[in-house]
Coordinates of N, CA and C in Angstrom, one line a residue:
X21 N 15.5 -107.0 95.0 CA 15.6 -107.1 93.5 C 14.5 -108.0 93.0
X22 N 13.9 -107.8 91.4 CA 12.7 -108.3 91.1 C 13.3 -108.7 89.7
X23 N 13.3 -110.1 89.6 CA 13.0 -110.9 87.9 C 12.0 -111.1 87.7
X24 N 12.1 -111.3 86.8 CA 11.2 -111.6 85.3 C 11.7 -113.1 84.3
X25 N 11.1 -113.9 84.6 CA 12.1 -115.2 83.8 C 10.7 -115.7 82.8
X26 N 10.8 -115.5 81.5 CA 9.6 -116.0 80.5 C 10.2 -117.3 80.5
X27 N 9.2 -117.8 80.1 CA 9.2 -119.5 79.3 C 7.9 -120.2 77.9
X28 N 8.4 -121.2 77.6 CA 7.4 -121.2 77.1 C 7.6 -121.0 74.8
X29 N 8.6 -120.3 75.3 CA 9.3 -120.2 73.4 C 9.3 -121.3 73.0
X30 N 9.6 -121.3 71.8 CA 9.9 -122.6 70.9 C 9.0 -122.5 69.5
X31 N 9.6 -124.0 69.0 CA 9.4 -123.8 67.0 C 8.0 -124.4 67.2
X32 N 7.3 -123.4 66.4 CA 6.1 -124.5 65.9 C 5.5 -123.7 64.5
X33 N 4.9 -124.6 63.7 CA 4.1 -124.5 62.4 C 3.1 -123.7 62.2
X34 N 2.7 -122.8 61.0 CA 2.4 -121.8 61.2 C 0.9 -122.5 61.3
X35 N -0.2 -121.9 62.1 CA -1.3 -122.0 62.3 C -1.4 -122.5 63.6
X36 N -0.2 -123.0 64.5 CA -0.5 -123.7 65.6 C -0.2 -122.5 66.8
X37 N -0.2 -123.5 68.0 CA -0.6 -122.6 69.2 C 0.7 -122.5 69.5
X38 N 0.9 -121.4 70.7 CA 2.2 -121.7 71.7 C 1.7 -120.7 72.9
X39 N 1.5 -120.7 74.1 CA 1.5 -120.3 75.5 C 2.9 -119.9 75.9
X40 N 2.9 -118.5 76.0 CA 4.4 -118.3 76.6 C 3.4 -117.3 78.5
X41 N 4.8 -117.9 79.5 CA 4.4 -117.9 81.0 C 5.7 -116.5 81.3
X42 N 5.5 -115.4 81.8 CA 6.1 -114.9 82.4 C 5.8 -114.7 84.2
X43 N 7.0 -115.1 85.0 CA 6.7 -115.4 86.1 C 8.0 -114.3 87.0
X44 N 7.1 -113.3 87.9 CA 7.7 -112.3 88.6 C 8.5 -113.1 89.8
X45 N 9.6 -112.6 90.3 CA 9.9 -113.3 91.9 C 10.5 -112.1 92.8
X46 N 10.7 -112.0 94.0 CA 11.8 -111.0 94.8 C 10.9 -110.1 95.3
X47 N 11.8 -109.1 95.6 CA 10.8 -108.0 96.7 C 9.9 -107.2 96.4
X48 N 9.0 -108.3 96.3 CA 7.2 -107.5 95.3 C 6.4 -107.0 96.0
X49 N 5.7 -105.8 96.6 CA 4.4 -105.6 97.1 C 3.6 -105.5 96.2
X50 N 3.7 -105.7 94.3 CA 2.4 -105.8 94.0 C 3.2 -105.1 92.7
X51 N 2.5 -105.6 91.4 CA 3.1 -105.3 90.1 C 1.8 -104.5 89.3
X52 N 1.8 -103.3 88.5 CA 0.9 -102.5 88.1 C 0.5 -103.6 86.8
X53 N 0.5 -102.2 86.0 CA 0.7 -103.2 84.4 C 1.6 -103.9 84.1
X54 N 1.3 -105.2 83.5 CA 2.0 -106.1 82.8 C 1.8 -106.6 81.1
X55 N 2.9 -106.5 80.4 CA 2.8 -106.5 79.0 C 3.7 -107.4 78.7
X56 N 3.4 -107.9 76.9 CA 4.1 -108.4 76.0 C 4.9 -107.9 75.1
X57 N 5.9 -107.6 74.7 CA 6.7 -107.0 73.6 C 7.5 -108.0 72.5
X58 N 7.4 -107.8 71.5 CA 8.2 -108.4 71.0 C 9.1 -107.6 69.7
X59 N 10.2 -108.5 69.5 CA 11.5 -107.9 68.6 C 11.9 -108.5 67.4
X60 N 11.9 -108.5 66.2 CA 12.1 -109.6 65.3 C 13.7 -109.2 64.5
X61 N 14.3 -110.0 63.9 CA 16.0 -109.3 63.6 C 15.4 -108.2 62.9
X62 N 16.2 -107.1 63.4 CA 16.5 -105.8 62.5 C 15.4 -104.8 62.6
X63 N 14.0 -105.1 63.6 CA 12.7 -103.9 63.4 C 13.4 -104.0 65.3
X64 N 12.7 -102.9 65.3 CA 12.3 -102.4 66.8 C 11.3 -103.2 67.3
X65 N 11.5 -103.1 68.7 CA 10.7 -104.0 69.6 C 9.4 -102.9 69.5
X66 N 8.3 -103.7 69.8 CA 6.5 -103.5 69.8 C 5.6 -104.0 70.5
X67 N 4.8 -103.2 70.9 CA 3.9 -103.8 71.9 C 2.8 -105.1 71.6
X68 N 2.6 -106.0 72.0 CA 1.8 -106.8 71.5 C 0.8 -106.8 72.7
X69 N 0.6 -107.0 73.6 CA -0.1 -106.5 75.1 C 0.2 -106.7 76.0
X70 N -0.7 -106.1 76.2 CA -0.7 -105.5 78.0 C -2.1 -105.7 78.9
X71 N -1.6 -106.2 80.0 CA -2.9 -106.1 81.0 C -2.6 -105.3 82.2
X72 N -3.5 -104.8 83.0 CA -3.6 -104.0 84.2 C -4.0 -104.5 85.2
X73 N -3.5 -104.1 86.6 CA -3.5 -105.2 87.8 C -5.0 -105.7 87.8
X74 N -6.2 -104.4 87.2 CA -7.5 -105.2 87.2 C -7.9 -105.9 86.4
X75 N -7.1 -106.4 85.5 CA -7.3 -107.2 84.0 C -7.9 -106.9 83.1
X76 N -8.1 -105.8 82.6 CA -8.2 -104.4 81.6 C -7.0 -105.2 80.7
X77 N -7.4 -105.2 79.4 CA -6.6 -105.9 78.4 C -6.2 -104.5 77.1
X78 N -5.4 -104.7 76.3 CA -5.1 -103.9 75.0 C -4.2 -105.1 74.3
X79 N -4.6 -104.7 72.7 CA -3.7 -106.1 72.4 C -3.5 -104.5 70.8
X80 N -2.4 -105.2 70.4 CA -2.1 -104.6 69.0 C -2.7 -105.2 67.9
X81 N -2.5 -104.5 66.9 CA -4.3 -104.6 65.9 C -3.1 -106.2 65.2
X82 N -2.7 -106.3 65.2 CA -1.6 -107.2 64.4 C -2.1 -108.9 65.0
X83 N -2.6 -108.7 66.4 CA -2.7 -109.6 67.1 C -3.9 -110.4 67.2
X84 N -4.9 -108.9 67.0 CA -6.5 -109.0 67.7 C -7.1 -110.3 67.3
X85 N -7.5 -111.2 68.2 CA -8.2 -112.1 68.1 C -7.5 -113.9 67.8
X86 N -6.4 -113.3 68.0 CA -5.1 -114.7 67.8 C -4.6 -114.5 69.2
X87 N -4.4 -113.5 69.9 CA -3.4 -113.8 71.4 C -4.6 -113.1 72.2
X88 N -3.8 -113.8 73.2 CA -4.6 -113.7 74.7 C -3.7 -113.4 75.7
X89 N -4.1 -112.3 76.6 CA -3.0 -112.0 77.7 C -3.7 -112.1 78.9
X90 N -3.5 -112.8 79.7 CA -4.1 -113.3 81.3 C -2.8 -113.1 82.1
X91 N -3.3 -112.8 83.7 CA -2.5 -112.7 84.8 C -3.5 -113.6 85.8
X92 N -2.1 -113.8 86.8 CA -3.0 -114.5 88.1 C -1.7 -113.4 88.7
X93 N -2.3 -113.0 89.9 CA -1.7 -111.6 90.6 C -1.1 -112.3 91.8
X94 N -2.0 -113.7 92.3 CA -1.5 -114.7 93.5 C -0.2 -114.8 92.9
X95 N 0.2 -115.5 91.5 CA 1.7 -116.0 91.7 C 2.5 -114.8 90.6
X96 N 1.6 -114.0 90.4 CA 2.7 -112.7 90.1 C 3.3 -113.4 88.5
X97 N 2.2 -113.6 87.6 CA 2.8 -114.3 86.6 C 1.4 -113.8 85.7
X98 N 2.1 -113.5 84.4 CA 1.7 -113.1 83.3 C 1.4 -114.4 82.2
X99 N 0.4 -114.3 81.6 CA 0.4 -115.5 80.2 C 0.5 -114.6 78.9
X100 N 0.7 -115.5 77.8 CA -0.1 -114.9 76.7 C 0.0 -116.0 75.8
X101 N -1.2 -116.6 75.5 CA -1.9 -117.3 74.4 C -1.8 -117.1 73.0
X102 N -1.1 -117.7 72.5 CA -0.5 -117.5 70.9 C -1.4 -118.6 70.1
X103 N -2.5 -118.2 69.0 CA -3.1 -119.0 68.3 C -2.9 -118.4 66.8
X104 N -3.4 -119.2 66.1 CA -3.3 -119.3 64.4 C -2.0 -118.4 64.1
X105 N -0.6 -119.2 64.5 CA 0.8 -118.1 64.3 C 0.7 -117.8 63.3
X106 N 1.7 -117.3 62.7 CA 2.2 -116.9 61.5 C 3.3 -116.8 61.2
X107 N 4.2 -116.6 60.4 CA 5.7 -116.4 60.3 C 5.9 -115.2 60.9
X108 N 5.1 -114.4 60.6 CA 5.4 -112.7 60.7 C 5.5 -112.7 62.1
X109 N 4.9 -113.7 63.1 CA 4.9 -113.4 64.5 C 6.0 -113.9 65.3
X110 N 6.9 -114.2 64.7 CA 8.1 -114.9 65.3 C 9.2 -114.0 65.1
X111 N 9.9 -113.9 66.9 CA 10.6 -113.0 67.1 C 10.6 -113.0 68.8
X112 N 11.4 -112.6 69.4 CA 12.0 -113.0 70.6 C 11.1 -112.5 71.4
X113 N 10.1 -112.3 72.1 CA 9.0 -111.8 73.0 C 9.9 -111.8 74.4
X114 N 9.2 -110.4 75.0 CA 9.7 -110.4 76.4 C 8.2 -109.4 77.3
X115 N 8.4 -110.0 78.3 CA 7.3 -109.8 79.4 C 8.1 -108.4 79.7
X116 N 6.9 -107.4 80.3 CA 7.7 -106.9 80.9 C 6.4 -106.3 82.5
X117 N 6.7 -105.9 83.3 CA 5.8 -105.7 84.7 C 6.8 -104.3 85.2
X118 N 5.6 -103.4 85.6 CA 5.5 -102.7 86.3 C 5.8 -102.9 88.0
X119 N 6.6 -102.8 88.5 CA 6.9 -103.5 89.9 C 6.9 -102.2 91.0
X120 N 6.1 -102.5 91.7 CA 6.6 -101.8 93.1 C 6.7 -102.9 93.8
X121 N 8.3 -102.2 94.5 CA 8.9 -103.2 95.5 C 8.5 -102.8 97.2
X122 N 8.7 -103.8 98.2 CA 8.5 -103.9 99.4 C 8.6 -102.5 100.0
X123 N 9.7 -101.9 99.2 CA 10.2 -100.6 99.9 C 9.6 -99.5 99.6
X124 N 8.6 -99.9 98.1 CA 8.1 -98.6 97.9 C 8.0 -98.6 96.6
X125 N 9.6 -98.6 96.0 CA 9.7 -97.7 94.9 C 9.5 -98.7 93.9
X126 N 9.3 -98.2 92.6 CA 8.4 -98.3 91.2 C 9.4 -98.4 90.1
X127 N 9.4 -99.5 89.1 CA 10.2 -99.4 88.1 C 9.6 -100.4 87.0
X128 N 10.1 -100.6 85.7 CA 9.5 -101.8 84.6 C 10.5 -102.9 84.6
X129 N 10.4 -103.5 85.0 CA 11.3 -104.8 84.9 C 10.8 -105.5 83.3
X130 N 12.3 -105.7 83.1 CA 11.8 -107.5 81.8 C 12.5 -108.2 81.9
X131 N 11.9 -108.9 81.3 CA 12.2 -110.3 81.1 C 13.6 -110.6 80.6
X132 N 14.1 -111.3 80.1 CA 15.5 -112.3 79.0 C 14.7 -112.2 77.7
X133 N 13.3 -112.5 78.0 CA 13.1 -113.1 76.3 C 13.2 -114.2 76.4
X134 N 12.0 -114.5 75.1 CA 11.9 -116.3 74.6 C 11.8 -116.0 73.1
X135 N 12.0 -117.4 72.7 CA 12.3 -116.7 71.4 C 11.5 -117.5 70.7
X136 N 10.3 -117.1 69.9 CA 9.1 -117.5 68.8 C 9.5 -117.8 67.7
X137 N 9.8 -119.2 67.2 CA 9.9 -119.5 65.7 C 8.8 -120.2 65.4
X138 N 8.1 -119.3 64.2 CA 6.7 -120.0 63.4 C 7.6 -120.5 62.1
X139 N 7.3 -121.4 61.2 CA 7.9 -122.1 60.7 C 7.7 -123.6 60.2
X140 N 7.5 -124.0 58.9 CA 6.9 -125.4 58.7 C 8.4 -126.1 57.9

C-alpha cells in the first residue's frame, strides 16, 4: 500500500510565499508523474502542476510564473513553491503521484490535502 501525506498548508497574506511538501511512502518501485490539484468551496478541483519522473514541468496559465513544482525521486517527494499568492489561490491542494508498486501494478494515489488560506 502507497501514501501520500502533504504538508506544508497554512494562512498567510496575500503576496507572500508558502512551500507545500508532498511525501510518497510504502511499496514503491518508482512513481511516473506527479502533480498539484487544487479545490476551492463549491468549484471543482484543477490542475495546477505536474512534473514527470524526468522533470518535464506544466503549470496552469493561472499559476505561470508564481509556482514552482520540483521532485527529488531519492525520497519520492514532490514540492511546489507558492509565490506572490493571492486570495483566488486559496483552496485545499492535494498532491497526487502516479505509483507503480513493488508488484508491478500502476495506479494515482493522493494525498489528504492541505489547506491554502491567502488572506490579510
Amino acid at each position: 500500500q502507497v501514501q501520500l501525506v502533504e504538508s506544508g498548508g497554512g494562512l498567510v497574506q496575500p503576496g507572500g510565499s508558502l512551500r507545500l511538501s508532498c511525501a510518497a511512502s510504502g511499496s514503491i518501485f518508482s512513481i511516473n508523474d506527479m502533480g498539484w490539484y487544487r479545490q476551492a468551496p463549491g468549484k471543482q478541483r484543477e490542475l495546477v502542476a505536474t512534473i514527470t519522473s524526468g522533470s518535464t514541468t506544466k503549470y496552469a496559465d493561472s499559476v505561470k510564473g508564481r509556482f514552482t513544482i520540483s521532485r527529488d525521486n531519492a525520497k519520492n517527494t514532490v514540492y511546489l513553491q507558492m509565490n506572490s499568492l493571492k486570495p483566488e489561490d486559496a483552496a485545499v491542494y492535494y498532491c497526487k503521484g502516479r505509483v507503480v508498486t513493488i508488484a508491478r501494478s500502476q495506479y494515482d494515489c493522493w494525498g489528504q490535502g492541505t489547506q491554502v488560506t491567502v488572506s490579510s
